Amino acid sequence: IRKVIFSPDSRRLATAGTDEGVKLWHVATGQYLLEFSAANHVPATDCEFTPEGCCLAFATEDQAIHIIRLEEPHAPNHP
């Protein structure tokens, strides 16, 4: 694992690793939620939530930046 970061509301955790992606976890339960990877399966080097927690950006070894829109932070079904 290259990076571990909490979401702004501390409810989710993102990890960037050499296993080709970024994984999203629910902090309270430890439940694995989602995984994001680049189309060319290049390992992730870094990740960061936006201040509102609605997006997750990650960088890959090929120097690309990927931005993933997550659910709205205040939506009723948001993990």
CSV table of N, CA and C in Angstrom, one decimal:
chain,number,residue,atom,x,y,z
A,1,ILE,N,0.9,-1.2,0.0
A,1,ILE,CA,0.0,0.0,0.0
A,1,ILE,C,0.9,1.2,0.0
A,2,ARG,N,0.6,2.1,-0.9
A,2,ARG,CA,1.4,3.4,-1.0
A,2,ARG,C,0.8,4.6,-0.3
A,3,LYS,N,-0.6,4.6,-0.2
A,3,LYS,CA,-1.2,5.7,0.5
A,3,LYS,C,-2.5,5.2,1.1
A,4,VAL,N,-2.8,5.8,2.3
A,4,VAL,CA,-4.0,5.5,3.0
A,4,VAL,C,-4.5,6.9,3.4
A,5,ILE,N,-5.8,7.1,3.2
A,5,ILE,CA,-6.4,8.4,3.5
A,5,ILE,C,-7.8,8.3,3.9
A,6,PHE,N,-8.2,9.0,4.9
A,6,PHE,CA,-9.6,9.1,5.4
A,6,PHE,C,-10.4,10.1,4.6
A,7,SER,N,-11.7,9.8,4.4
A,7,SER,CA,-12.6,10.8,3.7
A,7,SER,C,-12.7,12.0,4.7
A,8,PRO,N,-13.2,13.2,4.2
A,8,PRO,CA,-13.3,14.3,5.2
A,8,PRO,C,-14.3,14.0,6.3
A,9,ASP,N,-15.3,13.2,6.1
A,9,ASP,CA,-16.2,12.9,7.3
A,9,ASP,C,-15.7,11.7,8.1
A,10,SER,N,-14.6,11.1,7.7
A,10,SER,CA,-13.9,10.0,8.4
A,10,SER,C,-14.7,8.7,8.4
A,11,ARG,N,-15.7,8.6,7.5
A,11,ARG,CA,-16.5,7.4,7.4
A,11,ARG,C,-15.9,6.4,6.4
A,12,ARG,N,-15.1,6.9,5.5
A,12,ARG,CA,-14.5,6.0,4.5
A,12,ARG,C,-13.0,6.1,4.5
A,13,LEU,N,-12.4,5.1,3.9
A,13,LEU,CA,-10.9,5.1,3.9
A,13,LEU,C,-10.6,4.6,2.5
A,14,ALA,N,-9.6,5.3,1.8
A,14,ALA,CA,-9.2,4.9,0.5
A,14,ALA,C,-7.7,4.5,0.6
A,15,THR,N,-7.4,3.4,-0.1
A,15,THR,CA,-6.0,2.9,-0.1
A,15,THR,C,-5.5,2.9,-1.6
A,16,ALA,N,-4.3,3.3,-1.9
A,16,ALA,CA,-3.7,3.2,-3.2
A,16,ALA,C,-2.6,2.3,-3.1
A,17,GLY,N,-2.6,1.3,-4.0
A,17,GLY,CA,-1.5,0.3,-3.9
A,17,GLY,C,-1.0,-0.2,-5.2
A,18,THR,N,0.0,-1.0,-5.1
A,18,THR,CA,0.6,-1.6,-6.3
A,18,THR,C,-0.2,-2.7,-7.0
A,19,ASP,N,-1.4,-3.0,-6.4
A,19,ASP,CA,-2.2,-4.0,-7.0
A,19,ASP,C,-3.2,-3.4,-8.0
A,20,GLU,N,-2.7,-2.3,-8.7
A,20,GLU,CA,-3.4,-1.7,-9.8
A,20,GLU,C,-4.6,-0.9,-9.5
A,21,GLY,N,-4.8,-0.5,-8.3
A,21,GLY,CA,-6.0,0.3,-8.1
A,21,GLY,C,-6.1,1.0,-6.7
A,22,VAL,N,-7.2,1.6,-6.5
A,22,VAL,CA,-7.6,2.3,-5.3
A,22,VAL,C,-8.8,1.6,-4.7
A,23,LYS,N,-8.7,1.3,-3.5
A,23,LYS,CA,-9.9,0.6,-2.8
A,23,LYS,C,-10.5,1.5,-1.8
A,24,LEU,N,-11.8,1.4,-1.7
A,24,LEU,CA,-12.6,2.2,-0.8
A,24,LEU,C,-13.2,1.3,0.3
A,25,TRP,N,-13.0,1.7,1.5
A,25,TRP,CA,-13.5,0.9,2.7
A,25,TRP,C,-14.4,1.7,3.6
A,26,HIS,N,-15.3,1.0,4.3
A,26,HIS,CA,-16.2,1.7,5.3
A,26,HIS,C,-15.4,1.5,6.6
A,27,VAL,N,-15.1,2.7,7.2
A,27,VAL,CA,-14.3,2.7,8.4
A,27,VAL,C,-14.9,1.9,9.6
A,28,ALA,N,-16.2,2.2,9.9
A,28,ALA,CA,-16.8,1.6,11.1
A,28,ALA,C,-16.9,0.1,11.0
A,29,THR,N,-17.2,-0.4,9.8
A,29,THR,CA,-17.4,-1.9,9.7
A,29,THR,C,-16.2,-2.6,9.1
A,30,GLY,N,-15.2,-1.9,8.5
A,30,GLY,CA,-14.1,-2.5,7.8
A,30,GLY,C,-14.5,-3.1,6.5
A,31,GLN,N,-15.8,-2.9,6.1
A,31,GLN,CA,-16.3,-3.5,4.8
A,31,GLN,C,-15.6,-2.9,3.6
A,32,TYR,N,-15.2,-3.8,2.7
A,32,TYR,CA,-14.7,-3.3,1.4
A,32,TYR,C,-15.9,-2.9,0.6
A,33,LEU,N,-15.8,-1.7,0.0
A,33,LEU,CA,-16.9,-1.1,-0.7
A,33,LEU,C,-16.7,-1.2,-2.2
A,34,LEU,N,-15.6,-0.6,-2.7
A,34,LEU,CA,-15.4,-0.5,-4.2
A,34,LEU,C,-13.9,-0.6,-4.5
A,35,GLU,N,-13.6,-0.8,-5.8
A,35,GLU,CA,-12.3,-0.7,-6.3
A,35,GLU,C,-12.3,0.0,-7.6
A,36,PHE,N,-11.3,0.9,-7.8
A,36,PHE,CA,-11.2,1.7,-9.0
A,36,PHE,C,-9.8,1.4,-9.6
A,37,SER,N,-9.7,1.2,-10.9
A,37,SER,CA,-8.4,1.1,-11.5
A,37,SER,C,-8.4,1.8,-12.8
A,38,ALA,N,-7.2,2.1,-13.3
A,38,ALA,CA,-7.1,2.7,-14.6
A,38,ALA,C,-7.4,1.7,-15.7
A,39,ALA,N,-7.8,2.1,-16.8
A,39,ALA,CA,-8.2,1.2,-17.9
A,39,ALA,C,-7.0,0.3,-18.3
A,40,ASN,N,-5.8,0.9,-18.2
A,40,ASN,CA,-4.6,0.1,-18.6
A,40,ASN,C,-3.9,-0.7,-17.5
A,41,HIS,N,-4.6,-0.7,-16.3
A,41,HIS,CA,-4.2,-1.5,-15.2
A,41,HIS,C,-2.8,-1.1,-14.6
A,42,VAL,N,-2.5,0.2,-14.7
A,42,VAL,CA,-1.3,0.7,-14.1
A,42,VAL,C,-1.4,0.9,-12.6
A,43,PRO,N,-0.5,0.5,-11.8
A,43,PRO,CA,-0.6,0.7,-10.4
A,43,PRO,C,-0.8,2.1,-9.9
A,44,ALA,N,-1.6,2.3,-8.9
A,44,ALA,CA,-1.9,3.6,-8.3
A,44,ALA,C,-0.7,4.1,-7.4
A,45,THR,N,-0.4,5.3,-7.4
A,45,THR,CA,0.7,5.9,-6.6
A,45,THR,C,0.2,6.8,-5.5
A,46,ASP,N,-1.0,7.4,-5.7
A,46,ASP,CA,-1.5,8.3,-4.7
A,46,ASP,C,-3.0,8.4,-4.8
A,47,CYS,N,-3.7,8.9,-3.8
A,47,CYS,CA,-5.1,9.2,-3.9
A,47,CYS,C,-5.5,10.3,-2.9
A,48,GLU,N,-6.6,10.9,-3.2
A,48,GLU,CA,-7.0,12.1,-2.3
A,48,GLU,C,-8.5,12.3,-2.5
A,49,PHE,N,-9.2,12.5,-1.4
A,49,PHE,CA,-10.6,12.9,-1.5
A,49,PHE,C,-10.7,14.4,-1.7
A,50,THR,N,-11.8,14.9,-2.4
A,50,THR,CA,-12.0,16.3,-2.4
A,50,THR,C,-12.5,16.7,-1.0
A,51,PRO,N,-12.4,18.0,-0.7
A,51,PRO,CA,-12.8,18.5,0.6
A,51,PRO,C,-14.2,18.1,1.0
A,52,GLU,N,-15.1,18.1,0.0
A,52,GLU,CA,-16.5,17.7,0.3
A,52,GLU,C,-16.7,16.2,0.4
A,53,GLY,N,-15.7,15.4,-0.1
A,53,GLY,CA,-15.8,14.0,0.0
A,53,GLY,C,-16.7,13.4,-1.2
A,54,CYS,N,-17.0,14.2,-2.2
A,54,CYS,CA,-17.9,13.7,-3.2
A,54,CYS,C,-17.1,13.1,-4.4
A,55,CYS,N,-15.8,13.3,-4.4
A,55,CYS,CA,-14.9,12.8,-5.5
A,55,CYS,C,-13.7,12.2,-4.9
A,56,LEU,N,-13.1,11.3,-5.6
A,56,LEU,CA,-11.8,10.7,-5.2
A,56,LEU,C,-10.9,10.8,-6.4
A,57,ALA,N,-9.8,11.4,-6.3
A,57,ALA,CA,-8.8,11.4,-7.4
A,57,ALA,C,-7.6,10.5,-7.1
A,58,PHE,N,-7.1,9.8,-8.1
A,58,PHE,CA,-5.9,9.0,-7.9
A,58,PHE,C,-5.0,9.1,-9.1
A,59,ALA,N,-3.7,9.0,-8.8
A,59,ALA,CA,-2.6,9.1,-9.8
A,59,ALA,C,-2.1,7.7,-10.0
A,60,THR,N,-1.6,7.4,-11.2
A,60,THR,CA,-1.0,6.1,-11.5
A,60,THR,C,0.4,6.3,-12.0
A,61,GLU,N,1.1,5.2,-12.0
A,61,GLU,CA,2.6,5.2,-12.4
A,61,GLU,C,2.9,5.8,-13.8
A,62,ASP,N,1.9,5.9,-14.6
A,62,ASP,CA,2.1,6.5,-16.0
A,62,ASP,C,1.8,8.0,-16.0
A,63,GLN,N,1.7,8.5,-14.8
A,63,GLN,CA,1.5,10.0,-14.5
A,63,GLN,C,0.2,10.5,-14.9
A,64,ALA,N,-0.8,9.6,-15.0
A,64,ALA,CA,-2.2,10.0,-15.3
A,64,ALA,C,-2.9,10.3,-14.0
A,65,ILE,N,-3.9,11.2,-14.1
A,65,ILE,CA,-4.8,11.5,-12.9
A,65,ILE,C,-6.2,11.0,-13.3
A,66,HIS,N,-6.8,10.3,-12.4
A,66,HIS,CA,-8.2,9.8,-12.6
A,66,HIS,C,-9.1,10.4,-11.5
A,67,ILE,N,-10.3,10.8,-11.9
A,67,ILE,CA,-11.2,11.4,-10.9
A,67,ILE,C,-12.5,10.6,-10.9
A,68,ILE,N,-12.9,10.1,-9.8
A,68,ILE,CA,-14.1,9.3,-9.7
A,68,ILE,C,-15.1,10.1,-8.9
A,69,ARG,N,-16.3,10.2,-9.4
A,69,ARG,CA,-17.4,10.9,-8.7
A,69,ARG,C,-18.0,9.8,-7.8
A,70,LEU,N,-18.1,10.0,-6.5
A,70,LEU,CA,-18.7,9.2,-5.5
A,70,LEU,C,-20.1,9.7,-5.3
A,71,GLU,N,-20.9,8.9,-4.6
A,71,GLU,CA,-22.3,9.4,-4.2
A,71,GLU,C,-22.2,10.7,-3.5
A,72,GLU,N,-23.3,11.5,-3.5
A,72,GLU,CA,-23.3,12.7,-2.7
A,72,GLU,C,-23.1,12.4,-1.3
A,73,PRO,N,-22.3,13.1,-0.6
A,73,PRO,CA,-22.0,12.8,0.8
A,73,PRO,C,-23.2,12.8,1.8
A,74,HIS,N,-24.2,13.5,1.4
A,74,HIS,CA,-25.4,13.6,2.3
A,74,HIS,C,-26.6,12.8,1.8
A,75,ALA,N,-26.4,12.0,0.8
A,75,ALA,CA,-27.4,11.1,0.3
A,75,ALA,C,-27.8,10.1,1.4
A,76,PRO,N,-29.1,9.7,1.5
A,76,PRO,CA,-29.5,8.8,2.6
A,76,PRO,C,-28.8,7.4,2.5
A,77,ASN,N,-28.4,6.9,1.3
A,77,ASN,CA,-27.8,5.6,1.2
A,77,ASN,C,-26.3,5.6,1.2
A,78,HIS,N,-25.7,6.7,1.4
A,78,HIS,CA,-24.3,6.9,1.3
A,78,HIS,C,-23.6,6.1,2.4
A,79,PRO,N,-22.6,5.3,2.1
A,79,PRO,CA,-21.9,4.4,3.1
A,79,PRO,C,-21.1,5.3,4.1
